[in-house]
Tab-separated table of C-alpha atoms and ligand atoms in Angstrom:
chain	number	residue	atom	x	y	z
A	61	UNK	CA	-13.258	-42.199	-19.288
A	62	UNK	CA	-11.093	-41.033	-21.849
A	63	UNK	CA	-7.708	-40.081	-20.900
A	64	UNK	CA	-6.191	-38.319	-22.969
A	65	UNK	CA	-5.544	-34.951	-22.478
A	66	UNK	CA	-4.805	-36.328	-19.147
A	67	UNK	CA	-1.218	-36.557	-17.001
A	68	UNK	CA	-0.739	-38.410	-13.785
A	69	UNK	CA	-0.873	-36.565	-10.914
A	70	UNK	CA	2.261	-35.581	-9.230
A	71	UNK	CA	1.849	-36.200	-5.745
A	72	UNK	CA	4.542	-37.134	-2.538
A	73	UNK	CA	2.739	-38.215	0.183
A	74	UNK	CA	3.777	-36.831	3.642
A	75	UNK	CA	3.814	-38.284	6.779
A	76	UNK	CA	1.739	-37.809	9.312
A	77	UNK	CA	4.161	-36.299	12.151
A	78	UNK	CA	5.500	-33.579	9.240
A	79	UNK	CA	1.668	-32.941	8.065
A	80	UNK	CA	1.040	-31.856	11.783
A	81	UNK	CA	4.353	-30.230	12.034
A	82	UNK	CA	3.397	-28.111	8.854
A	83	UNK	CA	-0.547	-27.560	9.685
A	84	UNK	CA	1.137	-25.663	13.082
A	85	UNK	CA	3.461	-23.679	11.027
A	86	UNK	CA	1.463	-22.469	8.027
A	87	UNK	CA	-1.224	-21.458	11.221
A	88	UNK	CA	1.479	-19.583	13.024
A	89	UNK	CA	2.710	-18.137	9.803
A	90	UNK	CA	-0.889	-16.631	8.968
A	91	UNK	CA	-1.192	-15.769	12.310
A	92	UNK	CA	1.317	-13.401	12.035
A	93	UNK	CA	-0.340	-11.672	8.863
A	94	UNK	CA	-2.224	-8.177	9.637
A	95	UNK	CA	-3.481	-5.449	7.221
A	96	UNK	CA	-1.227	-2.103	8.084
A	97	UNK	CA	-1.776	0.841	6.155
A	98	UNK	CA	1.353	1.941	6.676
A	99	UNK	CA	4.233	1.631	4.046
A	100	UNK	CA	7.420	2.371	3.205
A	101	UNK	CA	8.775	3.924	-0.092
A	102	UNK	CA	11.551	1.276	0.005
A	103	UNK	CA	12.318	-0.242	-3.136
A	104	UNK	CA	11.227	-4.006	-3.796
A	105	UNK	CA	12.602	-6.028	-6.676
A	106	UNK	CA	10.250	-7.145	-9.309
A	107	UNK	CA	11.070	-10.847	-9.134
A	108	UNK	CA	8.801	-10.844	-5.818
A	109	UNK	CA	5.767	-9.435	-7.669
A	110	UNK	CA	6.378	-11.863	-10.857
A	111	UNK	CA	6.517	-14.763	-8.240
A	112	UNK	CA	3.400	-13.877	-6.147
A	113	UNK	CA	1.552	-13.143	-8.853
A	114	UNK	CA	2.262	-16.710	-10.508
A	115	UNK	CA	1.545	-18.182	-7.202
A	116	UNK	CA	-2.274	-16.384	-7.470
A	117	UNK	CA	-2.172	-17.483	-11.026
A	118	UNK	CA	-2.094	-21.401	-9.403
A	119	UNK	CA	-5.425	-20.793	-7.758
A	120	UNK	CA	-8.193	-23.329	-8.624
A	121	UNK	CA	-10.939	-21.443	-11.407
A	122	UNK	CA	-13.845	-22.014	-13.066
A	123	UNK	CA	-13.639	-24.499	-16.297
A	124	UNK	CA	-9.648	-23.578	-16.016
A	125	UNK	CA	-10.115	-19.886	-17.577
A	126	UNK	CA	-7.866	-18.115	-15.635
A	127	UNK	CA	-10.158	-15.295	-15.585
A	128	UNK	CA	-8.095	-12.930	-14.121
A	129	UNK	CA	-5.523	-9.921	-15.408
A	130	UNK	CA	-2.581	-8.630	-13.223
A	131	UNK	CA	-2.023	-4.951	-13.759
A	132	UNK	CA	1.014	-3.912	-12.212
A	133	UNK	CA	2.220	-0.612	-11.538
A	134	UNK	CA	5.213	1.047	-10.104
A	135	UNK	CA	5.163	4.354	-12.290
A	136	UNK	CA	5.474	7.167	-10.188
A	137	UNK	CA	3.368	9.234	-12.098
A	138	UNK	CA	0.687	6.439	-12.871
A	139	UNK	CA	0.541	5.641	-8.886
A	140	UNK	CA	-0.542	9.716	-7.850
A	141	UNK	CA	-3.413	9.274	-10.775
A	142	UNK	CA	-4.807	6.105	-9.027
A	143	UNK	CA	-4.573	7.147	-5.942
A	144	UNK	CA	-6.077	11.102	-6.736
A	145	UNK	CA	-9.186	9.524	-8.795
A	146	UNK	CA	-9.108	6.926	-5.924
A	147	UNK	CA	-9.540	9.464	-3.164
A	148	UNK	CA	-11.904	11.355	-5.326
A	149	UNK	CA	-14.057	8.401	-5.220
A	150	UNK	CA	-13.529	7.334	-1.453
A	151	UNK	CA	-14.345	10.590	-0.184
A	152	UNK	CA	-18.322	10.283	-1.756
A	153	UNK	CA	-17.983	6.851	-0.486
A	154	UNK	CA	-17.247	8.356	3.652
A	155	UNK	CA	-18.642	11.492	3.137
A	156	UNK	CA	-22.026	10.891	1.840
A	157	UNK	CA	-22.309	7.144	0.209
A	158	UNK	CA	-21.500	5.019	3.061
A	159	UNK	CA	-24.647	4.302	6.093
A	160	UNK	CA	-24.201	4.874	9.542
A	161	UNK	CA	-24.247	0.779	9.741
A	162	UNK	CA	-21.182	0.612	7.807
A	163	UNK	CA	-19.469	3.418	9.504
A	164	UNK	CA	-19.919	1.960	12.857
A	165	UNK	CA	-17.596	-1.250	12.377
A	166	UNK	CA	-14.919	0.722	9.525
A	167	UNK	CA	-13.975	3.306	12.606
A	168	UNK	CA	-12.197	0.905	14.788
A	169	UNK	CA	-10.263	0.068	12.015
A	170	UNK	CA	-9.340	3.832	11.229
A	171	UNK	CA	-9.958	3.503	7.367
A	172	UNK	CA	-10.822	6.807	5.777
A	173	UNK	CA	-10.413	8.061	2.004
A	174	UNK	CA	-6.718	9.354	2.731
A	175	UNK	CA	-4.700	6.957	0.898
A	176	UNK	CA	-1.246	7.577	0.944
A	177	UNK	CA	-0.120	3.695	0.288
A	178	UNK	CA	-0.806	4.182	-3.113
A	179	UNK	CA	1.911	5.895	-3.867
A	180	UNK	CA	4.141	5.044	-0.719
A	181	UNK	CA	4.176	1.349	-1.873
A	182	UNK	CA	6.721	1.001	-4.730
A	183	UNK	CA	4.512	-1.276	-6.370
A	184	UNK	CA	0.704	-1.592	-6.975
A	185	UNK	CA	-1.482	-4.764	-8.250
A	186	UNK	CA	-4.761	-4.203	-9.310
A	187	UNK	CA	-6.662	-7.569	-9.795
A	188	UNK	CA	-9.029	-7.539	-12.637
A	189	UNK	CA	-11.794	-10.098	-13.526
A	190	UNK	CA	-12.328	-11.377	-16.637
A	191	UNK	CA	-16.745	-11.299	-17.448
A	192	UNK	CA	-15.636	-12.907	-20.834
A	193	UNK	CA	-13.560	-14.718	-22.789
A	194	UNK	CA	-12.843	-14.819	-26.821
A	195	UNK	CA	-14.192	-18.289	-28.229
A	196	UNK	CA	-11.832	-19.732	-30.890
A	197	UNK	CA	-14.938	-19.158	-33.240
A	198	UNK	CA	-13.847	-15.210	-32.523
A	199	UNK	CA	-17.602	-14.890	-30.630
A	200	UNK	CA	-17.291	-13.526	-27.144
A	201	UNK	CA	-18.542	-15.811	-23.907
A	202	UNK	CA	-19.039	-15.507	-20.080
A	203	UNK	CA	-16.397	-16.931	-17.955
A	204	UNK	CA	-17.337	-18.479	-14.950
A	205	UNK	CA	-17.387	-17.998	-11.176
A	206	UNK	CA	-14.915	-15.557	-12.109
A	207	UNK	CA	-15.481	-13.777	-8.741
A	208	UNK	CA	-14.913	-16.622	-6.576
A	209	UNK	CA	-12.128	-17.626	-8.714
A	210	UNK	CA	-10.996	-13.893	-8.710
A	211	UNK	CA	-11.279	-14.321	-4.703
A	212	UNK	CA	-9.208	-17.360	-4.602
A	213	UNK	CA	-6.385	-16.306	-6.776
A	214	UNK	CA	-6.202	-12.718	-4.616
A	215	UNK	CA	-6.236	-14.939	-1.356
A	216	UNK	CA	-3.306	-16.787	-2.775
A	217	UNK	CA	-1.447	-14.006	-3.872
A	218	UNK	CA	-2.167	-12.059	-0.098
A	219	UNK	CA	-0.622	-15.298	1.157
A	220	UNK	CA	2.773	-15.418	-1.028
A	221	UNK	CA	3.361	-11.355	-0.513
A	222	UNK	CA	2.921	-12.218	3.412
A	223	UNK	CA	5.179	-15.348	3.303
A	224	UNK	CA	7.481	-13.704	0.521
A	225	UNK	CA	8.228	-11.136	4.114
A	226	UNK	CA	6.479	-8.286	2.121
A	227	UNK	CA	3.113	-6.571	3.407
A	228	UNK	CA	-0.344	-5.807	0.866
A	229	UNK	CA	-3.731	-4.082	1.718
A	230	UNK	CA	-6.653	-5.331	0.173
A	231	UNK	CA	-8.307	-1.579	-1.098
A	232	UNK	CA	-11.595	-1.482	-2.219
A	233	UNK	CA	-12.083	1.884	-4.081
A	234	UNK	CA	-15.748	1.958	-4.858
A	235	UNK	CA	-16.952	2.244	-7.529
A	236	UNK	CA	-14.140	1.004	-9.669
A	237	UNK	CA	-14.320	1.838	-13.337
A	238	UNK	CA	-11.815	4.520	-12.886
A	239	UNK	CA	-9.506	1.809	-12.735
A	240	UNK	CA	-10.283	0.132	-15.842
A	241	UNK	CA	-10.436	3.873	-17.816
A	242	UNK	CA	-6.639	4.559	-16.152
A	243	UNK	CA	-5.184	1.559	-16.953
A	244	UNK	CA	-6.643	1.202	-20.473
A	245	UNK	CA	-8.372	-2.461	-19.777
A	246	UNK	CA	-11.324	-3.743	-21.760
A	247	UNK	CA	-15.306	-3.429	-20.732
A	248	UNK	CA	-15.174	-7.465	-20.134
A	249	UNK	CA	-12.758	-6.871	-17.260
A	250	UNK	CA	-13.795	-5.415	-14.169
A	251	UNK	CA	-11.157	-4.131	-11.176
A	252	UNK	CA	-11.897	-5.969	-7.924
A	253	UNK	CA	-9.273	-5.657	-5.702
A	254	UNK	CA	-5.973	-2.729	-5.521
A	255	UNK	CA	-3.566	-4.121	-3.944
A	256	UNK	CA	-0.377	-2.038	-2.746
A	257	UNK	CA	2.815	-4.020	-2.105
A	258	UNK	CA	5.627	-3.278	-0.150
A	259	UNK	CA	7.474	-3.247	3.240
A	260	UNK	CA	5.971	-2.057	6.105
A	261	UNK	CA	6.941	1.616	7.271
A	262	UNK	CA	9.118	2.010	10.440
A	263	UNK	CA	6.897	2.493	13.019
A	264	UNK	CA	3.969	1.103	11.175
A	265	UNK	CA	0.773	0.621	13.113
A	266	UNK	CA	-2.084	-1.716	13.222
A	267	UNK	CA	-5.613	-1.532	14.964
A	268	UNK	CA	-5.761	-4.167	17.678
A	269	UNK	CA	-8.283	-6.509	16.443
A	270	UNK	CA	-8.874	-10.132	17.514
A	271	UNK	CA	-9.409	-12.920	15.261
A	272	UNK	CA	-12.468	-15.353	15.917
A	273	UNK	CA	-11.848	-18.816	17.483
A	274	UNK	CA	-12.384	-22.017	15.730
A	275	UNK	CA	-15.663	-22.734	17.762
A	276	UNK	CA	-16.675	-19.314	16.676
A	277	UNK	CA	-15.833	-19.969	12.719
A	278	UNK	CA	-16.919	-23.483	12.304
A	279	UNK	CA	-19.882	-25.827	12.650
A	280	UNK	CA	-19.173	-29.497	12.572
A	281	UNK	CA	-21.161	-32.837	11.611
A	282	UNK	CA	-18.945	-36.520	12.960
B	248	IYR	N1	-13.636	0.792	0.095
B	248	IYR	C1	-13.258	1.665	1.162
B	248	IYR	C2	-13.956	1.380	2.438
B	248	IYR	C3	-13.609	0.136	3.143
B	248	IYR	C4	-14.551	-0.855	3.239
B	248	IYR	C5	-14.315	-1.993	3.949
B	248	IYR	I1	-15.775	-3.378	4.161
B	248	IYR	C6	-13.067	-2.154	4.605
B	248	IYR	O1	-12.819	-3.308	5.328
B	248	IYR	C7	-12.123	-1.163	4.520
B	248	IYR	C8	-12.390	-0.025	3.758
B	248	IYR	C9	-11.738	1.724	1.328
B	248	IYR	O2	-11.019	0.938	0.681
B	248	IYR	O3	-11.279	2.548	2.121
């Protein structure tokens, strides 16, 4: 193989005692992460944002594009658009687009098109994917696995705002291309994910759900 191009890998090796020790704690750490849609208006510094968003930026991708643009907002004025064209939208989705099916398991959780975290949360993150890139040749071409890679880098990011000692919500607004008309992004990009950030609200509430066990989550072959 040809190696250049190529760096050796920077790795420390931990021992077994602390890899157990830190398999517990990074459990008990996402244990403790829930969904609220409850925030506060309190400020956060931008630093946190910048740093979570680099740590989603680490996430493994297809052929190393990076296929993903972080569009972050705390504008005042820019919030109220998203979240008015966002409720817009939502409220087709409950009142008329979404089937009985779906309905039935989104009530316990008490989601509805009200969605006041979009401008409670001082700052929002929507999570674009990239559907192409520009070849040097100037030609445009597909990315790849952009969703899964899209999925990754989100899941990363959830993680750092939850370790950072900040809270997110993962919104959905369906469909989406009010997103990429408000912020001014390209036809290649889609919006997949809205992400408010912030500190929870005093008083903030969560539905009491119950995460599946292991034997419930996994199959195994040994
Ligand atoms: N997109 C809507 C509805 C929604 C759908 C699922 I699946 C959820 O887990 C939660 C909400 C919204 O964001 O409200």
């Amino acid at each position: 193989m040809d190696n250049s191009g190529f760096i050796p890998l920077d790795w420390n090796e931990v021992p077994l005692k602390e890899m157990k020790e830190r398999a517990k704690e990074i459990l008990s750490v996402a244990q403790m992460r829930r969904t609220t849609r409850h925030f506060s208006t309190r400020e956060v510094p931008k630093e946190l944002i910048e740093k979570a968003i680099l740590t989603g930026g680490t996430a493994p991708n297809g052929a190393h594009l990076q296929p993903w643009t972080w569009v972050v907002i705390s504008n005042q004025a820019l919030k109220k658009k998203i979240r008015e064209a966002a409720e817009q939208e939502e409220l087709k989705t409950y009142q008329s687009r979404m089937p009985e099916a779906w309905k039935e398991v989104l009530d316990p959780l008490g989601t509805d098109h009200f969605k006041p975290h979009l401008t409670d949360a001082p700052w929002i993150v929507v999570l674009f994917k990239q559907t192409k890139r520009l070849r040097p040749n100037g030609e445009m071409a597909p990315t790849y696995y952009s969703v899964e890679s899209c999925g990754i880098a989100a899941g990363m990011f959830i993680s750092a705002i939850h370790r950072i000692g900040l809270t997110t919500l993962t919104h959905t607004p369906s469909p989406m291309g009010f997103l990429r008309n408000i912020l001014g992004r390209p036809r290649h990009e889609d919006a997949l994910l809205v992400l408010p950030v912030g500190y929870p609200a005093e008083g903030a509430m969560v539905p009491d759900i119950h995460r599946k066990t292991l034997d419930e989550i996994s199959v195994w072959f040994e």
